[in-house]
Amino acid sequence: MKQHDFTEGNIMKQLFFFSTPILITNLLQVSYQFIDSLWVGNLIGADALGAVALSGTVIFTVLSFVIGVNNAALTILSQQKGKGNEAGLRRYLNAFVVLLTAMAIVLGVAGYLLAEPILLLLGTPEKMVEMAASYLRINFIGILFLFGYNFIGTAFRAMGDSKSPLYFVLTAVILNAVLDPFFIAVCGWGIEGAGYATVVSQGIAFLVGIYYSIKGSRIPFSKPHLPARHEVLAILKLGIPAGLQMSVISAGVMAIMSVVASFGPAVVAGYGAAQRLDSLIMLPAQALGTAVNSMAGQNIGAGRWDRVHQITRYGFFYNLIVMLILAFAIVLFADYGIRLFITETEAADFGANYLKMIAFFYPFLGVNFILNGAVRAAGAMFQVLVLNIISFWLLRYPVTYFLSGLFGEKGIALGMGISFVISSIFAFLYYRYGKWKKVNAFADES
């Protein structure tokens, strides 16, 4: 596929056509858990669906540091691309491969061994612990595959190619859709079958990504070797705060889940179903944020700050338009969407009401993705970390905890929504007045 140079050309057109494949790719990635939830909820039941939701939260939390390093890769590689530095691209690609592999192995082993204690700390209902732990351990077995093909996709996007990663993920999703019902029902493996289907599918996608990267030298990978000191320092300087960003976010999600779990299995199951739809609803904003990060990164590397601000403005307005349209759709179709996953009345009613209450707050959350994407493209990872700490730990969790105490289960959506609005204001103020443009991601090279 064609690799684009975003330092010239029509920004509005580029942002649309670059972000669209990212949106489709993200949709396919979410469909792993989406498909698992459909089959688990319908073939096994509400408790199993809640177990998948709880274990999914833990997986995201434990793996979030590696995801953050992957975000740092997009910034570093896109800036090298913007500079036209082929040798720098090759060196940093090698450094990321070595570091991500080591981190994935360590986190995979730790997560497998500590699955049940983590679930117990989360306050998982007793009858869900065994199922959630089994599903969680299986997913940790495939962590290397998961982050391997995700990193390859990041490298392609940094080069200006958002279409190639789509095909890697499509391969995995098709396999997952076929293997899920076979492993769950035909083989009789239950919730474990859903986990095995996901891991096998991700492993094959990883191999496809490696083959496609090497074929035609689309990505300048080299034989893995120990990276130089300044390369490691540059990655860690961005990767550690970027990883902590994701840890703050995912730990915040876990904290919210602990509030949800206090209302019992029905609310947990309903919230789990709502989160499956929530993950789909936020895909356009996430895709735009990733596109802004990559496009702005190339222009920052080339010193084109005028285009950086134009990219951010277009992303901001695209987000508002798309997320408002989705908000209206949520209000109209929330009941039907929730019942795709779960049929128990109490759980389904909570899930639908939650989505209807929070629908028109989603555009504010999308603003955070766009503005943080631009700031992250400059390498200002620590600054985004601070913004995320404010968003989740000074706003979202305390407000949700407080309002759920006042209004019961309805306070969960209300607290989340109010925190979206306030955090978007903080993000805008930093984008407008902060010193993120002065950050030098490669200062250690000197």
PDB file of N, CA, C and O in Angstrom, residues 59-129:
ATOM      1  N   ILE A  59      -6.884  -7.295  31.726  1.00  0.00           N
ATOM      2  CA  ILE A  59      -5.952  -7.450  30.609  1.00  0.00           C
ATOM      3  C   ILE A  59      -5.476  -6.082  30.140  1.00  0.00           C
ATOM      4  O   ILE A  59      -4.280  -5.838  29.971  1.00  0.00           O
ATOM      5  N   PHE A  60      -6.405  -5.161  29.947  1.00  0.00           N
ATOM      6  CA  PHE A  60      -6.046  -3.830  29.479  1.00  0.00           C
ATOM      7  C   PHE A  60      -5.165  -3.112  30.493  1.00  0.00           C
ATOM      8  O   PHE A  60      -4.215  -2.414  30.129  1.00  0.00           O
ATOM      9  N   THR A  61      -5.437  -3.303  31.763  1.00  0.00           N
ATOM     10  CA  THR A  61      -4.645  -2.640  32.799  1.00  0.00           C
ATOM     11  C   THR A  61      -3.218  -3.173  32.834  1.00  0.00           C
ATOM     12  O   THR A  61      -2.249  -2.399  32.826  1.00  0.00           O
ATOM     13  N   VAL A  62      -3.066  -4.487  32.866  1.00  0.00           N
ATOM     14  CA  VAL A  62      -1.737  -5.086  32.990  1.00  0.00           C
ATOM     15  C   VAL A  62      -0.895  -4.839  31.736  1.00  0.00           C
ATOM     16  O   VAL A  62       0.317  -4.622  31.813  1.00  0.00           O
ATOM     17  N   LEU A  63      -1.527  -4.825  30.574  1.00  0.00           N
ATOM     18  CA  LEU A  63      -0.799  -4.653  29.318  1.00  0.00           C
ATOM     19  C   LEU A  63      -0.659  -3.197  28.907  1.00  0.00           C
ATOM     20  O   LEU A  63      -0.039  -2.894  27.890  1.00  0.00           O
ATOM     21  N   SER A  64      -1.199  -2.299  29.692  1.00  0.00           N
ATOM     22  CA  SER A  64      -1.272  -0.900  29.278  1.00  0.00           C
ATOM     23  C   SER A  64       0.103  -0.254  29.126  1.00  0.00           C
ATOM     24  O   SER A  64       0.275   0.645  28.300  1.00  0.00           O
ATOM     25  N   PHE A  65       1.073  -0.699  29.910  1.00  0.00           N
ATOM     26  CA  PHE A  65       2.397  -0.104  29.792  1.00  0.00           C
ATOM     27  C   PHE A  65       2.983  -0.379  28.413  1.00  0.00           C
ATOM     28  O   PHE A  65       3.589   0.500  27.791  1.00  0.00           O
ATOM     29  N   VAL A  66       2.809  -1.594  27.905  1.00  0.00           N
ATOM     30  CA  VAL A  66       3.310  -1.923  26.574  1.00  0.00           C
ATOM     31  C   VAL A  66       2.532  -1.133  25.517  1.00  0.00           C
ATOM     32  O   VAL A  66       3.111  -0.675  24.522  1.00  0.00           O
ATOM     33  N   ILE A  67       1.232  -0.952  25.719  1.00  0.00           N
ATOM     34  CA  ILE A  67       0.441  -0.148  24.787  1.00  0.00           C
ATOM     35  C   ILE A  67       0.974   1.278  24.746  1.00  0.00           C
ATOM     36  O   ILE A  67       1.069   1.903  23.683  1.00  0.00           O
ATOM     37  N   GLY A  68       1.337   1.810  25.910  1.00  0.00           N
ATOM     38  CA  GLY A  68       1.886   3.155  25.975  1.00  0.00           C
ATOM     39  C   GLY A  68       3.186   3.278  25.208  1.00  0.00           C
ATOM     40  O   GLY A  68       3.414   4.269  24.500  1.00  0.00           O
ATOM     41  N   VAL A  69       4.060   2.281  25.332  1.00  0.00           N
ATOM     42  CA  VAL A  69       5.310   2.293  24.575  1.00  0.00           C
ATOM     43  C   VAL A  69       5.005   2.259  23.080  1.00  0.00           C
ATOM     44  O   VAL A  69       5.692   2.889  22.269  1.00  0.00           O
ATOM     45  N   ASN A  70       3.968   1.542  22.711  1.00  0.00           N
ATOM     46  CA  ASN A  70       3.543   1.505  21.317  1.00  0.00           C
ATOM     47  C   ASN A  70       3.111   2.893  20.845  1.00  0.00           C
ATOM     48  O   ASN A  70       3.360   3.295  19.712  1.00  0.00           O
ATOM     49  N   ASN A  71       2.442   3.645  21.714  1.00  0.00           N
ATOM     50  CA  ASN A  71       2.068   5.021  21.376  1.00  0.00           C
ATOM     51  C   ASN A  71       3.310   5.889  21.202  1.00  0.00           C
ATOM     52  O   ASN A  71       3.355   6.756  20.321  1.00  0.00           O
ATOM     53  N   ALA A  72       4.305   5.666  22.047  1.00  0.00           N
ATOM     54  CA  ALA A  72       5.563   6.399  21.896  1.00  0.00           C
ATOM     55  C   ALA A  72       6.221   6.069  20.562  1.00  0.00           C
ATOM     56  O   ALA A  72       6.848   6.932  19.925  1.00  0.00           O
ATOM     57  N   ALA A  73       6.076   4.825  20.112  1.00  0.00           N
ATOM     58  CA  ALA A  73       6.642   4.417  18.827  1.00  0.00           C
ATOM     59  C   ALA A  73       6.052   5.232  17.687  1.00  0.00           C
ATOM     60  O   ALA A  73       6.765   5.636  16.758  1.00  0.00           O
ATOM     61  N   LEU A  74       4.743   5.489  17.741  1.00  0.00           N
ATOM     62  CA  LEU A  74       4.109   6.264  16.682  1.00  0.00           C
ATOM     63  C   LEU A  74       4.707   7.663  16.601  1.00  0.00           C
ATOM     64  O   LEU A  74       4.965   8.179  15.509  1.00  0.00           O
ATOM     65  N   THR A  75       4.938   8.269  17.752  1.00  0.00           N
ATOM     66  CA  THR A  75       5.526   9.611  17.784  1.00  0.00           C
ATOM     67  C   THR A  75       6.959   9.605  17.259  1.00  0.00           C
ATOM     68  O   THR A  75       7.320  10.408  16.390  1.00  0.00           O
ATOM     69  N   ILE A  76       7.787   8.704  17.771  1.00  0.00           N
ATOM     70  CA  ILE A  76       9.195   8.669  17.376  1.00  0.00           C
ATOM     71  C   ILE A  76       9.359   8.315  15.901  1.00  0.00           C
ATOM     72  O   ILE A  76      10.095   8.984  15.159  1.00  0.00           O
ATOM     73  N   LEU A  77       8.649   7.286  15.449  1.00  0.00           N
ATOM     74  CA  LEU A  77       8.817   6.841  14.068  1.00  0.00           C
ATOM     75  C   LEU A  77       8.245   7.843  13.073  1.00  0.00           C
ATOM     76  O   LEU A  77       8.811   8.058  11.994  1.00  0.00           O
ATOM     77  N   SER A  78       7.116   8.482  13.417  1.00  0.00           N
ATOM     78  CA  SER A  78       6.533   9.462  12.498  1.00  0.00           C
ATOM     79  C   SER A  78       7.417  10.706  12.390  1.00  0.00           C
ATOM     80  O   SER A  78       7.553  11.282  11.300  1.00  0.00           O
ATOM     81  N   GLN A  79       8.056  11.114  13.501  1.00  0.00           N
ATOM     82  CA  GLN A  79       8.966  12.249  13.420  1.00  0.00           C
ATOM     83  C   GLN A  79      10.200  11.905  12.585  1.00  0.00           C
ATOM     84  O   GLN A  79      10.688  12.734  11.797  1.00  0.00           O
ATOM     85  N   GLN A  80      10.714  10.695  12.724  1.00  0.00           N
ATOM     86  CA  GLN A  80      11.842  10.268  11.890  1.00  0.00           C
ATOM     87  C   GLN A  80      11.442  10.240  10.415  1.00  0.00           C
ATOM     88  O   GLN A  80      12.223  10.625   9.536  1.00  0.00           O
ATOM     89  N   LYS A  81      10.215   9.797  10.139  1.00  0.00           N
ATOM     90  CA  LYS A  81       9.708   9.800   8.775  1.00  0.00           C
ATOM     91  C   LYS A  81       9.620  11.224   8.239  1.00  0.00           C
ATOM     92  O   LYS A  81      10.010  11.502   7.097  1.00  0.00           O
ATOM     93  N   GLY A  82       9.115  12.151   9.057  1.00  0.00           N
ATOM     94  CA  GLY A  82       9.007  13.544   8.633  1.00  0.00           C
ATOM     95  C   GLY A  82      10.356  14.172   8.358  1.00  0.00           C
ATOM     96  O   GLY A  82      10.487  15.018   7.461  1.00  0.00           O
ATOM     97  N   LYS A  83      11.373  13.757   9.105  1.00  0.00           N
ATOM     98  CA  LYS A  83      12.730  14.268   8.891  1.00  0.00           C
ATOM     99  C   LYS A  83      13.377  13.663   7.653  1.00  0.00           C
ATOM    100  O   LYS A  83      14.413  14.161   7.187  1.00  0.00           O
ATOM    101  N   GLY A  84      12.811  12.562   7.146  1.00  0.00           N
ATOM    102  CA  GLY A  84      13.425  11.861   6.023  1.00  0.00           C
ATOM    103  C   GLY A  84      14.661  11.085   6.438  1.00  0.00           C
ATOM    104  O   GLY A  84      15.570  10.856   5.626  1.00  0.00           O
ATOM    105  N   ASN A  85      14.710  10.641   7.682  1.00  0.00           N
ATOM    106  CA  ASN A  85      15.879   9.966   8.254  1.00  0.00           C
ATOM    107  C   ASN A  85      15.690   8.445   8.184  1.00  0.00           C
ATOM    108  O   ASN A  85      15.194   7.825   9.129  1.00  0.00           O
ATOM    109  N   GLU A  86      16.096   7.829   7.098  1.00  0.00           N
ATOM    110  CA  GLU A  86      15.941   6.387   6.908  1.00  0.00           C
ATOM    111  C   GLU A  86      16.769   5.586   7.912  1.00  0.00           C
ATOM    112  O   GLU A  86      16.309   4.585   8.465  1.00  0.00           O
ATOM    113  N   ALA A  87      17.991   6.032   8.176  1.00  0.00           N
ATOM    114  CA  ALA A  87      18.860   5.334   9.131  1.00  0.00           C
ATOM    115  C   ALA A  87      18.270   5.408  10.532  1.00  0.00           C
ATOM    116  O   ALA A  87      18.294   4.431  11.287  1.00  0.00           O
ATOM    117  N   GLY A  88      17.717   6.558  10.892  1.00  0.00           N
ATOM    118  CA  GLY A  88      17.087   6.704  12.198  1.00  0.00           C
ATOM    119  C   GLY A  88      15.880   5.810  12.353  1.00  0.00           C
ATOM    120  O   GLY A  88      15.655   5.216  13.413  1.00  0.00           O
ATOM    121  N   LEU A  89      15.089   5.697  11.288  1.00  0.00           N
ATOM    122  CA  LEU A  89      13.934   4.794  11.298  1.00  0.00           C
ATOM    123  C   LEU A  89      14.369   3.368  11.592  1.00  0.00           C
ATOM    124  O   LEU A  89      13.773   2.681  12.434  1.00  0.00           O
ATOM    125  N   ARG A  90      15.406   2.921  10.907  1.00  0.00           N
ATOM    126  CA  ARG A  90      15.872   1.538  11.065  1.00  0.00           C
ATOM    127  C   ARG A  90      16.364   1.291  12.495  1.00  0.00           C
ATOM    128  O   ARG A  90      16.061   0.251  13.096  1.00  0.00           O
ATOM    129  N   ARG A  91      17.099   2.255  13.046  1.00  0.00           N
ATOM    130  CA  ARG A  91      17.636   2.083  14.392  1.00  0.00           C
ATOM    131  C   ARG A  91      16.530   2.032  15.438  1.00  0.00           C
ATOM    132  O   ARG A  91      16.537   1.184  16.346  1.00  0.00           O
ATOM    133  N   TYR A  92      15.561   2.943  15.337  1.00  0.00           N
ATOM    134  CA  TYR A  92      14.502   2.987  16.336  1.00  0.00           C
ATOM    135  C   TYR A  92      13.515   1.825  16.196  1.00  0.00           C
ATOM    136  O   TYR A  92      12.960   1.357  17.191  1.00  0.00           O
ATOM    137  N   LEU A  93      13.325   1.353  14.978  1.00  0.00           N
ATOM    138  CA  LEU A  93      12.495   0.159  14.810  1.00  0.00           C
ATOM    139  C   LEU A  93      13.114  -1.028  15.548  1.00  0.00           C
ATOM    140  O   LEU A  93      12.428  -1.777  16.244  1.00  0.00           O
ATOM    141  N   ASN A  94      14.419  -1.208  15.389  1.00  0.00           N
ATOM    142  CA  ASN A  94      15.102  -2.296  16.093  1.00  0.00           C
ATOM    143  C   ASN A  94      14.984  -2.133  17.598  1.00  0.00           C
ATOM    144  O   ASN A  94      14.702  -3.099  18.326  1.00  0.00           O
ATOM    145  N   ALA A  95      15.178  -0.902  18.086  1.00  0.00           N
ATOM    146  CA  ALA A  95      15.123  -0.670  19.531  1.00  0.00           C
ATOM    147  C   ALA A  95      13.740  -1.000  20.088  1.00  0.00           C
ATOM    148  O   ALA A  95      13.620  -1.616  21.158  1.00  0.00           O
ATOM    149  N   PHE A  96      12.698  -0.616  19.371  1.00  0.00           N
ATOM    150  CA  PHE A  96      11.350  -0.916  19.833  1.00  0.00           C
ATOM    151  C   PHE A  96      11.069  -2.418  19.820  1.00  0.00           C
ATOM    152  O   PHE A  96      10.424  -2.945  20.732  1.00  0.00           O
ATOM    153  N   VAL A  97      11.529  -3.116  18.806  1.00  0.00           N
ATOM    154  CA  VAL A  97      11.315  -4.568  18.731  1.00  0.00           C
ATOM    155  C   VAL A  97      11.935  -5.264  19.941  1.00  0.00           C
ATOM    156  O   VAL A  97      11.302  -6.110  20.591  1.00  0.00           O
ATOM    157  N   VAL A  98      13.161  -4.911  20.274  1.00  0.00           N
ATOM    158  CA  VAL A  98      13.858  -5.540  21.398  1.00  0.00           C
ATOM    159  C   VAL A  98      13.151  -5.240  22.717  1.00  0.00           C
ATOM    160  O   VAL A  98      12.881  -6.145  23.524  1.00  0.00           O
ATOM    161  N   LEU A  99      12.834  -3.974  22.959  1.00  0.00           N
ATOM    162  CA  LEU A  99      12.222  -3.594  24.232  1.00  0.00           C
ATOM    163  C   LEU A  99      10.809  -4.137  24.383  1.00  0.00           C
ATOM    164  O   LEU A  99      10.424  -4.623  25.458  1.00  0.00           O
ATOM    165  N   LEU A 100      10.013  -4.061  23.328  1.00  0.00           N
ATOM    166  CA  LEU A 100       8.630  -4.547  23.419  1.00  0.00           C
ATOM    167  C   LEU A 100       8.573  -6.053  23.631  1.00  0.00           C
ATOM    168  O   LEU A 100       7.713  -6.548  24.360  1.00  0.00           O
ATOM    169  N   THR A 101       9.471  -6.781  22.993  1.00  0.00           N
ATOM    170  CA  THR A 101       9.498  -8.230  23.179  1.00  0.00           C
ATOM    171  C   THR A 101       9.796  -8.587  24.635  1.00  0.00           C
ATOM    172  O   THR A 101       9.126  -9.437  25.235  1.00  0.00           O
ATOM    173  N   ALA A 102      10.799  -7.933  25.207  1.00  0.00           N
ATOM    174  CA  ALA A 102      11.149  -8.204  26.600  1.00  0.00           C
ATOM    175  C   ALA A 102      10.000  -7.857  27.547  1.00  0.00           C
ATOM    176  O   ALA A 102       9.658  -8.630  28.451  1.00  0.00           O
ATOM    177  N   MET A 103       9.380  -6.702  27.325  1.00  0.00           N
ATOM    178  CA  MET A 103       8.281  -6.290  28.188  1.00  0.00           C
ATOM    179  C   MET A 103       7.081  -7.223  28.065  1.00  0.00           C
ATOM    180  O   MET A 103       6.423  -7.553  29.064  1.00  0.00           O
ATOM    181  N   ALA A 104       6.775  -7.661  26.851  1.00  0.00           N
ATOM    182  CA  ALA A 104       5.628  -8.545  26.635  1.00  0.00           C
ATOM    183  C   ALA A 104       5.814  -9.875  27.364  1.00  0.00           C
ATOM    184  O   ALA A 104       4.877 -10.414  27.957  1.00  0.00           O
ATOM    185  N   ILE A 105       7.028 -10.410  27.324  1.00  0.00           N
ATOM    186  CA  ILE A 105       7.289 -11.686  27.987  1.00  0.00           C
ATOM    187  C   ILE A 105       7.132 -11.549  29.500  1.00  0.00           C
ATOM    188  O   ILE A 105       6.491 -12.381  30.158  1.00  0.00           O
ATOM    189  N   VAL A 106       7.700 -10.494  30.062  1.00  0.00           N
ATOM    190  CA  VAL A 106       7.613 -10.287  31.511  1.00  0.00           C
ATOM    191  C   VAL A 106       6.163 -10.106  31.954  1.00  0.00           C
ATOM    192  O   VAL A 106       5.704 -10.730  32.928  1.00  0.00           O
ATOM    193  N   LEU A 107       5.417  -9.266  31.247  1.00  0.00           N
ATOM    194  CA  LEU A 107       4.034  -9.026  31.630  1.00  0.00           C
ATOM    195  C   LEU A 107       3.167 -10.262  31.425  1.00  0.00           C
ATOM    196  O   LEU A 107       2.241 -10.525  32.197  1.00  0.00           O
ATOM    197  N   GLY A 108       3.460 -11.032  30.382  1.00  0.00           N
ATOM    198  CA  GLY A 108       2.687 -12.250  30.131  1.00  0.00           C
ATOM    199  C   GLY A 108       2.826 -13.257  31.257  1.00  0.00           C
ATOM    200  O   GLY A 108       1.836 -13.828  31.731  1.00  0.00           O
ATOM    201  N   VAL A 109       4.064 -13.487  31.705  1.00  0.00           N
ATOM    202  CA  VAL A 109       4.316 -14.440  32.790  1.00  0.00           C
ATOM    203  C   VAL A 109       3.672 -13.950  34.091  1.00  0.00           C
ATOM    204  O   VAL A 109       2.997 -14.701  34.801  1.00  0.00           O
ATOM    205  N   ALA A 110       3.888 -12.666  34.412  1.00  0.00           N
ATOM    206  CA  ALA A 110       3.342 -12.116  35.647  1.00  0.00           C
ATOM    207  C   ALA A 110       1.814 -12.161  35.651  1.00  0.00           C
ATOM    208  O   ALA A 110       1.185 -12.521  36.654  1.00  0.00           O
ATOM    209  N   GLY A 111       1.213 -11.795  34.530  1.00  0.00           N
ATOM    210  CA  GLY A 111      -0.239 -11.799  34.447  1.00  0.00           C
ATOM    211  C   GLY A 111      -0.833 -13.185  34.582  1.00  0.00           C
ATOM    212  O   GLY A 111      -1.871 -13.372  35.225  1.00  0.00           O
ATOM    213  N   TYR A 112      -0.182 -14.165  33.986  1.00  0.00           N
ATOM    214  CA  TYR A 112      -0.669 -15.547  34.068  1.00  0.00           C
ATOM    215  C   TYR A 112      -0.645 -16.035  35.517  1.00  0.00           C
ATOM    216  O   TYR A 112      -1.597 -16.673  35.988  1.00  0.00           O
ATOM    217  N   LEU A 113       0.429 -15.735  36.240  1.00  0.00           N
ATOM    218  CA  LEU A 113       0.580 -16.225  37.609  1.00  0.00           C
ATOM    219  C   LEU A 113      -0.320 -15.487  38.609  1.00  0.00           C
ATOM    220  O   LEU A 113      -0.758 -16.070  39.609  1.00  0.00           O
ATOM    221  N   LEU A 114      -0.615 -14.219  38.333  1.00  0.00           N
ATOM    222  CA  LEU A 114      -1.330 -13.389  39.307  1.00  0.00           C
ATOM    223  C   LEU A 114      -2.787 -13.126  38.918  1.00  0.00           C
ATOM    224  O   LEU A 114      -3.421 -12.239  39.492  1.00  0.00           O
ATOM    225  N   ALA A 115      -3.315 -13.890  37.973  1.00  0.00           N
ATOM    226  CA  ALA A 115      -4.658 -13.629  37.462  1.00  0.00           C
ATOM    227  C   ALA A 115      -5.722 -13.606  38.564  1.00  0.00           C
ATOM    228  O   ALA A 115      -6.494 -12.646  38.692  1.00  0.00           O
ATOM    229  N   GLU A 116      -5.785 -14.653  39.362  1.00  0.00           N
ATOM    230  CA  GLU A 116      -6.841 -14.741  40.371  1.00  0.00           C
ATOM    231  C   GLU A 116      -6.697 -13.696  41.480  1.00  0.00           C
ATOM    232  O   GLU A 116      -7.700 -13.056  41.848  1.00  0.00           O
ATOM    233  N   PRO A 117      -5.492 -13.466  42.034  1.00  0.00           N
ATOM    234  CA  PRO A 117      -5.367 -12.413  43.050  1.00  0.00           C
ATOM    235  C   PRO A 117      -5.788 -11.037  42.545  1.00  0.00           C
ATOM    236  O   PRO A 117      -6.402 -10.252  43.280  1.00  0.00           O
ATOM    237  N   ILE A 118      -5.478 -10.733  41.279  1.00  0.00           N
ATOM    238  CA  ILE A 118      -5.867  -9.437  40.719  1.00  0.00           C
ATOM    239  C   ILE A 118      -7.390  -9.321  40.661  1.00  0.00           C
ATOM    240  O   ILE A 118      -7.968  -8.288  41.007  1.00  0.00           O
ATOM    241  N   LEU A 119      -8.056 -10.379  40.245  1.00  0.00           N
ATOM    242  CA  LEU A 119      -9.516 -10.368  40.153  1.00  0.00           C
ATOM    243  C   LEU A 119     -10.148 -10.210  41.532  1.00  0.00           C
ATOM    244  O   LEU A 119     -11.168  -9.526  41.680  1.00  0.00           O
ATOM    245  N   LEU A 120      -9.560 -10.839  42.521  1.00  0.00           N
ATOM    246  CA  LEU A 120     -10.092 -10.719  43.878  1.00  0.00           C
ATOM    247  C   LEU A 120      -9.927  -9.290  44.412  1.00  0.00           C
ATOM    248  O   LEU A 120     -10.824  -8.752  45.069  1.00  0.00           O
ATOM    249  N   LEU A 121      -8.803  -8.665  44.095  1.00  0.00           N
ATOM    250  CA  LEU A 121      -8.593  -7.276  44.503  1.00  0.00           C
ATOM    251  C   LEU A 121      -9.589  -6.338  43.835  1.00  0.00           C
ATOM    252  O   LEU A 121      -9.977  -5.314  44.398  1.00  0.00           O
ATOM    253  N   LEU A 122     -10.018  -6.703  42.650  1.00  0.00           N
ATOM    254  CA  LEU A 122     -10.979  -5.899  41.906  1.00  0.00           C
ATOM    255  C   LEU A 122     -12.378  -5.989  42.502  1.00  0.00           C
ATOM    256  O   LEU A 122     -13.250  -5.190  42.174  1.00  0.00           O
ATOM    257  N   GLY A 123     -12.583  -6.952  43.377  1.00  0.00           N
ATOM    258  CA  GLY A 123     -13.908  -7.134  43.958  1.00  0.00           C
ATOM    259  C   GLY A 123     -14.824  -7.948  43.080  1.00  0.00           C
ATOM    260  O   GLY A 123     -16.059  -7.783  43.125  1.00  0.00           O
ATOM    261  N   THR A 124     -14.276  -8.847  42.294  1.00  0.00           N
ATOM    262  CA  THR A 124     -15.068  -9.692  41.411  1.00  0.00           C
ATOM    263  C   THR A 124     -16.026 -10.562  42.223  1.00  0.00           C
ATOM    264  O   THR A 124     -15.610 -11.192  43.196  1.00  0.00           O
ATOM    265  N   PRO A 125     -17.312 -10.594  41.856  1.00  0.00           N
ATOM    266  CA  PRO A 125     -18.252 -11.482  42.561  1.00  0.00           C
ATOM    267  C   PRO A 125     -17.735 -12.914  42.593  1.00  0.00           C
ATOM    268  O   PRO A 125     -17.173 -13.403  41.603  1.00  0.00           O
ATOM    269  N   GLU A 126     -17.913 -13.577  43.719  1.00  0.00           N
ATOM    270  CA  GLU A 126     -17.302 -14.891  43.945  1.00  0.00           C
ATOM    271  C   GLU A 126     -17.631 -15.898  42.850  1.00  0.00           C
ATOM    272  O   GLU A 126     -16.762 -16.661  42.419  1.00  0.00           O
ATOM    273  N   LYS A 127     -18.869 -15.892  42.373  1.00  0.00           N
ATOM    274  CA  LYS A 127     -19.246 -16.904  41.388  1.00  0.00           C
ATOM    275  C   LYS A 127     -18.650 -16.640  40.005  1.00  0.00           C
ATOM    276  O   LYS A 127     -18.739 -17.501  39.116  1.00  0.00           O
ATOM    277  N   MET A 128     -18.044 -15.467  39.819  1.00  0.00           N
ATOM    278  CA  MET A 128     -17.427 -15.145  38.524  1.00  0.00           C
ATOM    279  C   MET A 128     -15.917 -15.347  38.512  1.00  0.00           C
ATOM    280  O   MET A 128     -15.302 -15.356  37.453  1.00  0.00           O
ATOM    281  N   VAL A 129     -15.304 -15.514  39.687  1.00  0.00           N
ATOM    282  CA  VAL A 129     -13.845 -15.520  39.791  1.00  0.00           C
ATOM    283  C   VAL A 129     -13.213 -16.629  38.956  1.00  0.00           C
ATOM    284  O   VAL A 129     -12.259 -16.391  38.203  1.00  0.00           O
TER     285      VAL A 129
END
